[in-house]
Amino acid sequence: MKIITTFLIAFICSISYGQQFTGKIVDEQNTPISYANIVAKDKIDNSIITGVITNENGEFTINPKKGNIFIEISFVGFTTKKIHPTKPNIGTIVLEEEGQLQEVVITARKKLIQQKVDRLVFNVENTVAGIGGTALDAIKTTPSVNVDTDKLTIVGKGNVRVMVNDRIIQLSGNELNAYLNTIASDDIKNIEVITTPPSKYDAEGNSGLINIVLKKSKENSWNNQIRTSYTQATYPLLNFGNTFNYNKDKLSLIASLNGKKGQTAQFNEFDIMYPSASTETNLDMKNKENMISGRLGLDYNVTDKAIIGILYSGSFENKGIKDGGRTLIDDANGTFIINEGNADTKNKNHSINAHYIQKLDTLGEKLSIDIDYFNYNNSSNRGFSSEQFITNPSFFEAKNSTNQNIKNYSGRVDLEHPSKWANFSYGVKITITKTDSDVAFYNTTTGTPVFDPTQSNEFMYSENINAIYADMSKALSKKWQTKIGLRFENTRTKGISKTNNQTNVNSYNKLFPSVYLGYNPNTKNMFNMSYSKRIQRPSFERLNPFRFYINPISYQEGNPFLRPQISENLEVKHIYKGKFISKAFVSYLDDGYFNIIKAEDGVQQRIVVTFDNFYTAYNYGLTETFLYNPTKWWNTTTQATLSKMDTRYKDGFNLDAELLSGLNFQLYNRNTFHLNEAKTIQAEATLIYASPQKLMYFSTSEMVDLNLGLKFSLLDKNLNCTVAVNDILKRKATSVNTKTNGINQAYYNYFDTQNFKISLNYSFGNKKIKVKQHNSGNETEQNRAKK
């Protein structure tokens, strides 16, 4: 703590005051421009007096310490602008793209992809993927992001954490995916992929963060959108919802309601080549989907400088899963096993965010306070049976019930403090998470339920994270900028397994530095280098020491001694004219944890899945992104990534599995076509390709995902209809092969991704309400999201 205290004192003591000007820089679509150059020059000899760069919100404060000056604003890919300030608050300044005529600016359409200095922004709101789906659907179409069964990763890198409106979501795995499915894609403005986050953000997430930015109420207006979509895959699925926005005078209100009803499917194949006899398993699943979710938010401008607000989000889901399959045993007798299961699952989550934002002066100093509560509850009852025929006939039937309850409390205080020398931000955050999960297992083979305490468990897990951070950004000259930050986190955890009579306590302190250095030699080129240190803490499921049985003899077992994995990430990037983006990256992962699959042969053949910190890894690669508009009616985005991951066992580990390494290639290409002059008919084609990959001890087959869509805008673009066909080639699913303990295994999971979807949404409202005259603006307003 002494290091952090000294760091903060040094920041605060360096602050001095003088004549200052403040403002905000945005592009033609009113999107803030981060790290733009703001230079004060002498009117007489045009000499540079001082300079700063804009922060993440496009805001700046500059103190030239003398009069008779003008301010020059520049950013790569945009026309340099000169202004002659007459008052301290300059206001919002719009930069135009190079080569754009004023007439074009008036009708300019928003770019699908925007590459900022520290993040890639995918403007999903006007795409086919942004209508009639969920947040998870939108993330699946975002460049640089992979969505696996239970995890989100950045292409060529590793796992990421997810935020909504800059608020971290304290869920992972299947729980996170379920939560993302409660957010309508129609409510999303854009998705930001942040690969080297500054110290302001939580250090969680090895490869960075995904930030979902929700739409805000437009100033002095009200709007209502009603929507529905129908998806046909193996089974039909219906989504519907409504969003109401109101913003007048000092009051801003948003209310959203969404629902989902229907069925989805999943198809699985597992082939295990035991020396004594191989097995082939097919398992088909039919999932009943029945969910309703909502969001209600209220912001109020107490004064021209103070905003107070509250946001509630919640969802209720009743999901049924029916599965059935057959296992063939190659034992020369034709032995086979019939497996059947039926589960009823209920999920509930509630979250409340209260926030207060106070402008402390007219120079950009701002205080933000957030208090959050989040509760996620899952209960499931599953009955399953397994019957073996021909050789050693047998029958087994059981029922188990699972309950888990997650409660999260957090408080955060942030202060933005611009000065004539540099821009500072610092803050503190406290997070408390409590998890309680229990499993009750009953053997029902005889027809009478018999409680089995050896396969029942109650596990409680608590986590307390205390964090403090400080950031400083400064323009070293007109062409050079830097930003440095340091975050300190103290983590204390406690896991209690009542069944195993086992308690595990852990405590550790970590420092997470971040450094950014930018060089802009001219308006066409931008170079930057960034470094950050990150952490990935194991989920409570992986910490639970209980054995969750897949069948009577195969099981998955958590590890209460799992340690967090630490990564260090370095990126070097070049942006040319805002259209060509080249990025080289390298990262080092220490104490990496993953699932360990052990296939055991003998009297009984079984699969055992455990977790451990067993490897270190170097990950490096190149990414090229090309943003190009061949014509006025054709936009295209292409991104290619070539990467390699080299893993090594930590000392003392030998999993009897060969660690694999090879070049991995992924291509993302998205084309948008405006088919008429009024731009009311839009076609989209998206192709994602991934080469065969070798990661750790797994080999993955190639993946091809081709999606086509049409969007029709009617009634002055208030009525939108989209038609989409996804996974046309039915090659999005991949097969995974591995060899452990000398036993070859192959796994294939198909999530019924080939489908046809039609969506409708209709918007109406008053774009401008007559309001009282006042000086307050929306630029400092923040909608906070749930945890």
PDB file of C-alpha atoms in Angstrom, residues 137-295:
ATOM      1  CA  ASP A 137     -25.660 -13.040 -30.906  1.00  0.00           C
ATOM      2  CA  ALA A 138     -24.120  -9.590 -31.472  1.00  0.00           C
ATOM      3  CA  ILE A 139     -20.810 -10.596 -29.848  1.00  0.00           C
ATOM      4  CA  LYS A 140     -20.607 -13.640 -32.131  1.00  0.00           C
ATOM      5  CA  THR A 141     -20.467 -11.308 -35.157  1.00  0.00           C
ATOM      6  CA  THR A 142     -17.913  -8.915 -33.634  1.00  0.00           C
ATOM      7  CA  PRO A 143     -14.473  -9.013 -35.290  1.00  0.00           C
ATOM      8  CA  SER A 144     -11.568 -10.188 -33.074  1.00  0.00           C
ATOM      9  CA  VAL A 145     -13.912 -12.184 -30.784  1.00  0.00           C
ATOM     10  CA  ASN A 146     -14.498 -15.940 -30.561  1.00  0.00           C
ATOM     11  CA  VAL A 147     -17.493 -17.382 -28.729  1.00  0.00           C
ATOM     12  CA  ASP A 148     -16.945 -20.934 -27.539  1.00  0.00           C
ATOM     13  CA  THR A 149     -19.306 -23.187 -25.594  1.00  0.00           C
ATOM     14  CA  ASP A 150     -18.677 -21.523 -22.239  1.00  0.00           C
ATOM     15  CA  LYS A 151     -16.067 -18.825 -22.837  1.00  0.00           C
ATOM     16  CA  LEU A 152     -15.288 -15.676 -24.797  1.00  0.00           C
ATOM     17  CA  THR A 153     -11.807 -15.144 -26.222  1.00  0.00           C
ATOM     18  CA  ILE A 154      -9.975 -12.628 -28.392  1.00  0.00           C
ATOM     19  CA  VAL A 155      -8.684 -14.102 -31.658  1.00  0.00           C
ATOM     20  CA  GLY A 156      -5.077 -15.222 -31.285  1.00  0.00           C
ATOM     21  CA  LYS A 157      -5.101 -14.485 -27.553  1.00  0.00           C
ATOM     22  CA  GLY A 158      -7.016 -15.703 -24.503  1.00  0.00           C
ATOM     23  CA  ASN A 159     -10.032 -15.217 -22.271  1.00  0.00           C
ATOM     24  CA  VAL A 160     -11.668 -11.844 -21.716  1.00  0.00           C
ATOM     25  CA  ARG A 161     -14.139 -10.397 -19.222  1.00  0.00           C
ATOM     26  CA  VAL A 162     -17.352  -8.617 -20.210  1.00  0.00           C
ATOM     27  CA  MET A 163     -18.602  -5.196 -19.133  1.00  0.00           C
ATOM     28  CA  VAL A 164     -21.903  -3.428 -19.739  1.00  0.00           C
ATOM     29  CA  ASN A 165     -21.546   0.362 -19.877  1.00  0.00           C
ATOM     30  CA  ASP A 166     -18.084   0.116 -18.270  1.00  0.00           C
ATOM     31  CA  ARG A 167     -19.403  -2.076 -15.417  1.00  0.00           C
ATOM     32  CA  ILE A 168     -17.776  -5.505 -15.047  1.00  0.00           C
ATOM     33  CA  ILE A 169     -20.165  -8.499 -14.970  1.00  0.00           C
ATOM     34  CA  GLN A 170     -19.243 -10.839 -12.126  1.00  0.00           C
ATOM     35  CA  LEU A 171     -20.155 -13.990 -14.031  1.00  0.00           C
ATOM     36  CA  SER A 172     -18.252 -16.407 -16.241  1.00  0.00           C
ATOM     37  CA  GLY A 173     -18.841 -19.515 -18.312  1.00  0.00           C
ATOM     38  CA  ASN A 174     -22.390 -20.695 -18.852  1.00  0.00           C
ATOM     39  CA  GLU A 175     -23.740 -18.205 -16.291  1.00  0.00           C
ATOM     40  CA  LEU A 176     -22.285 -15.317 -18.316  1.00  0.00           C
ATOM     41  CA  ASN A 177     -23.754 -16.644 -21.563  1.00  0.00           C
ATOM     42  CA  ALA A 178     -27.161 -16.971 -19.907  1.00  0.00           C
ATOM     43  CA  TYR A 179     -26.924 -13.394 -18.672  1.00  0.00           C
ATOM     44  CA  LEU A 180     -25.920 -12.030 -22.106  1.00  0.00           C
ATOM     45  CA  ASN A 181     -28.971 -13.724 -23.588  1.00  0.00           C
ATOM     46  CA  THR A 182     -31.164 -11.489 -21.388  1.00  0.00           C
ATOM     47  CA  ILE A 183     -29.967  -8.316 -23.198  1.00  0.00           C
ATOM     48  CA  ALA A 184     -31.675  -7.505 -26.510  1.00  0.00           C
ATOM     49  CA  SER A 185     -29.300  -6.698 -29.363  1.00  0.00           C
ATOM     50  CA  ASP A 186     -31.683  -3.873 -30.331  1.00  0.00           C
ATOM     51  CA  ASP A 187     -30.695  -2.090 -27.090  1.00  0.00           C
ATOM     52  CA  ILE A 188     -26.973  -2.153 -27.976  1.00  0.00           C
ATOM     53  CA  LYS A 189     -25.245   0.862 -29.521  1.00  0.00           C
ATOM     54  CA  ASN A 190     -21.809  -0.691 -30.023  1.00  0.00           C
ATOM     55  CA  ILE A 191     -19.401  -3.309 -28.731  1.00  0.00           C
ATOM     56  CA  GLU A 192     -15.857  -2.326 -27.766  1.00  0.00           C
ATOM     57  CA  VAL A 193     -12.958  -4.797 -27.813  1.00  0.00           C
ATOM     58  CA  ILE A 194     -10.249  -3.447 -25.458  1.00  0.00           C
ATOM     59  CA  THR A 195      -7.082  -5.548 -25.649  1.00  0.00           C
ATOM     60  CA  THR A 196      -4.877  -3.502 -23.272  1.00  0.00           C
ATOM     61  CA  PRO A 197      -7.237  -1.754 -20.831  1.00  0.00           C
ATOM     62  CA  PRO A 198      -6.003   1.207 -18.726  1.00  0.00           C
ATOM     63  CA  SER A 199      -5.708   0.945 -14.946  1.00  0.00           C
ATOM     64  CA  LYS A 200      -9.175   2.443 -14.461  1.00  0.00           C
ATOM     65  CA  TYR A 201     -10.725  -0.911 -15.348  1.00  0.00           C
ATOM     66  CA  ASP A 202     -10.658  -4.101 -13.295  1.00  0.00           C
ATOM     67  CA  ALA A 203      -7.516  -6.176 -13.879  1.00  0.00           C
ATOM     68  CA  GLU A 204      -9.647  -9.273 -14.530  1.00  0.00           C
ATOM     69  CA  GLY A 205      -9.383 -10.864 -17.996  1.00  0.00           C
ATOM     70  CA  ASN A 206      -6.123 -12.210 -19.426  1.00  0.00           C
ATOM     71  CA  SER A 207      -6.512 -10.671 -22.872  1.00  0.00           C
ATOM     72  CA  GLY A 208      -8.596  -7.603 -22.115  1.00  0.00           C
ATOM     73  CA  LEU A 209     -12.243  -6.612 -21.948  1.00  0.00           C
ATOM     74  CA  ILE A 210     -15.382  -6.566 -24.065  1.00  0.00           C
ATOM     75  CA  ASN A 211     -17.534  -3.530 -23.274  1.00  0.00           C
ATOM     76  CA  ILE A 212     -21.195  -3.549 -24.358  1.00  0.00           C
ATOM     77  CA  VAL A 213     -22.404   0.041 -24.724  1.00  0.00           C
ATOM     78  CA  LEU A 214     -26.190   0.361 -24.486  1.00  0.00           C
ATOM     79  CA  LYS A 215     -28.202   3.028 -26.249  1.00  0.00           C
ATOM     80  CA  LYS A 216     -29.039   6.238 -24.374  1.00  0.00           C
ATOM     81  CA  SER A 217     -32.040   8.508 -24.468  1.00  0.00           C
ATOM     82  CA  LYS A 218     -31.616  11.337 -26.955  1.00  0.00           C
ATOM     83  CA  GLU A 219     -31.771  14.786 -25.429  1.00  0.00           C
ATOM     84  CA  ASN A 220     -35.237  16.377 -25.264  1.00  0.00           C
ATOM     85  CA  SER A 221     -37.105  13.531 -26.941  1.00  0.00           C
ATOM     86  CA  TRP A 222     -39.105  10.382 -26.346  1.00  0.00           C
ATOM     87  CA  ASN A 223     -39.002   7.193 -28.353  1.00  0.00           C
ATOM     88  CA  ASN A 224     -40.567   3.751 -28.257  1.00  0.00           C
ATOM     89  CA  GLN A 225     -39.454   0.633 -30.124  1.00  0.00           C
ATOM     90  CA  ILE A 226     -41.455  -2.590 -30.363  1.00  0.00           C
ATOM     91  CA  ARG A 227     -39.765  -5.646 -31.880  1.00  0.00           C
ATOM     92  CA  THR A 228     -40.078  -9.335 -32.572  1.00  0.00           C
ATOM     93  CA  SER A 229     -38.075 -12.047 -34.328  1.00  0.00           C
ATOM     94  CA  TYR A 230     -38.673 -15.630 -35.414  1.00  0.00           C
ATOM     95  CA  THR A 231     -35.798 -18.114 -35.772  1.00  0.00           C
ATOM     96  CA  GLN A 232     -36.177 -21.496 -37.419  1.00  0.00           C
ATOM     97  CA  ALA A 233     -33.466 -24.109 -36.875  1.00  0.00           C
ATOM     98  CA  THR A 234     -34.296 -27.667 -35.875  1.00  0.00           C
ATOM     99  CA  TYR A 235     -36.976 -26.096 -33.660  1.00  0.00           C
ATOM    100  CA  PRO A 236     -38.626 -22.647 -33.735  1.00  0.00           C
ATOM    101  CA  LEU A 237     -37.686 -19.803 -31.373  1.00  0.00           C
ATOM    102  CA  LEU A 238     -39.563 -16.526 -30.839  1.00  0.00           C
ATOM    103  CA  ASN A 239     -38.084 -13.326 -29.366  1.00  0.00           C
ATOM    104  CA  PHE A 240     -40.084 -10.184 -28.571  1.00  0.00           C
ATOM    105  CA  GLY A 241     -39.540  -6.936 -26.710  1.00  0.00           C
ATOM    106  CA  ASN A 242     -40.216  -3.240 -26.205  1.00  0.00           C
ATOM    107  CA  THR A 243     -37.959  -0.314 -25.229  1.00  0.00           C
ATOM    108  CA  PHE A 244     -39.131   3.142 -24.154  1.00  0.00           C
ATOM    109  CA  ASN A 245     -36.823   6.159 -23.807  1.00  0.00           C
ATOM    110  CA  TYR A 246     -37.710   9.584 -22.413  1.00  0.00           C
ATOM    111  CA  ASN A 247     -35.450  12.589 -21.898  1.00  0.00           C
ATOM    112  CA  LYS A 248     -36.772  16.040 -21.031  1.00  0.00           C
ATOM    113  CA  ASP A 249     -35.379  18.873 -18.940  1.00  0.00           C
ATOM    114  CA  LYS A 250     -33.643  17.223 -15.994  1.00  0.00           C
ATOM    115  CA  LEU A 251     -35.207  13.777 -16.281  1.00  0.00           C
ATOM    116  CA  SER A 252     -34.029  10.787 -18.339  1.00  0.00           C
ATOM    117  CA  LEU A 253     -35.935   7.484 -18.278  1.00  0.00           C
ATOM    118  CA  ILE A 254     -35.429   4.125 -19.984  1.00  0.00           C
ATOM    119  CA  ALA A 255     -37.634   1.023 -19.719  1.00  0.00           C
ATOM    120  CA  SER A 256     -37.056  -2.206 -21.624  1.00  0.00           C
ATOM    121  CA  LEU A 257     -38.886  -5.552 -21.594  1.00  0.00           C
ATOM    122  CA  ASN A 258     -37.768  -8.648 -23.516  1.00  0.00           C
ATOM    123  CA  GLY A 259     -39.024 -12.199 -23.846  1.00  0.00           C
ATOM    124  CA  LYS A 260     -38.028 -15.495 -25.448  1.00  0.00           C
ATOM    125  CA  LYS A 261     -40.057 -18.648 -26.025  1.00  0.00           C
ATOM    126  CA  GLY A 262     -39.452 -21.792 -28.048  1.00  0.00           C
ATOM    127  CA  GLN A 263     -36.898 -24.590 -28.342  1.00  0.00           C
ATOM    128  CA  THR A 264     -33.236 -24.973 -29.261  1.00  0.00           C
ATOM    129  CA  ALA A 265     -31.150 -28.069 -29.932  1.00  0.00           C
ATOM    130  CA  GLN A 266     -27.654 -29.408 -29.370  1.00  0.00           C
ATOM    131  CA  PHE A 267     -25.991 -32.479 -30.893  1.00  0.00           C
ATOM    132  CA  ASN A 268     -22.909 -34.123 -29.389  1.00  0.00           C
ATOM    133  CA  GLU A 269     -20.582 -36.941 -30.426  1.00  0.00           C
ATOM    134  CA  PHE A 270     -17.810 -38.470 -28.278  1.00  0.00           C
ATOM    135  CA  ASP A 271     -15.458 -41.165 -29.565  1.00  0.00           C
ATOM    136  CA  ILE A 272     -12.950 -42.681 -27.139  1.00  0.00           C
ATOM    137  CA  MET A 273     -10.502 -45.321 -28.338  1.00  0.00           C
ATOM    138  CA  TYR A 274      -9.724 -47.419 -25.249  1.00  0.00           C
ATOM    139  CA  PRO A 275      -7.179 -50.191 -25.883  1.00  0.00           C
ATOM    140  CA  SER A 276      -9.613 -52.856 -24.664  1.00  0.00           C
ATOM    141  CA  ALA A 277     -12.663 -51.515 -26.544  1.00  0.00           C
ATOM    142  CA  SER A 278     -13.518 -48.189 -28.135  1.00  0.00           C
ATOM    143  CA  THR A 279     -16.793 -46.364 -27.488  1.00  0.00           C
ATOM    144  CA  GLU A 280     -18.934 -44.131 -29.685  1.00  0.00           C
ATOM    145  CA  THR A 281     -21.489 -41.900 -27.970  1.00  0.00           C
ATOM    146  CA  ASN A 282     -24.207 -39.764 -29.542  1.00  0.00           C
ATOM    147  CA  LEU A 283     -26.168 -37.411 -27.297  1.00  0.00           C
ATOM    148  CA  ASP A 284     -28.989 -35.176 -28.608  1.00  0.00           C
ATOM    149  CA  MET A 285     -30.494 -32.419 -26.508  1.00  0.00           C
ATOM    150  CA  LYS A 286     -33.730 -30.469 -26.850  1.00  0.00           C
ATOM    151  CA  ASN A 287     -33.890 -27.299 -24.748  1.00  0.00           C
ATOM    152  CA  LYS A 288     -37.106 -25.542 -23.808  1.00  0.00           C
ATOM    153  CA  GLU A 289     -36.558 -21.758 -23.769  1.00  0.00           C
ATOM    154  CA  ASN A 290     -38.896 -19.575 -21.722  1.00  0.00           C
ATOM    155  CA  MET A 291     -37.518 -16.284 -20.424  1.00  0.00           C
ATOM    156  CA  ILE A 292     -38.544 -12.727 -19.650  1.00  0.00           C
ATOM    157  CA  SER A 293     -36.129  -9.905 -18.778  1.00  0.00           C
ATOM    158  CA  GLY A 294     -36.369  -6.174 -18.172  1.00  0.00           C
ATOM    159  CA  ARG A 295     -34.458  -2.992 -17.455  1.00  0.00           C
TER     160      ARG A 295
END
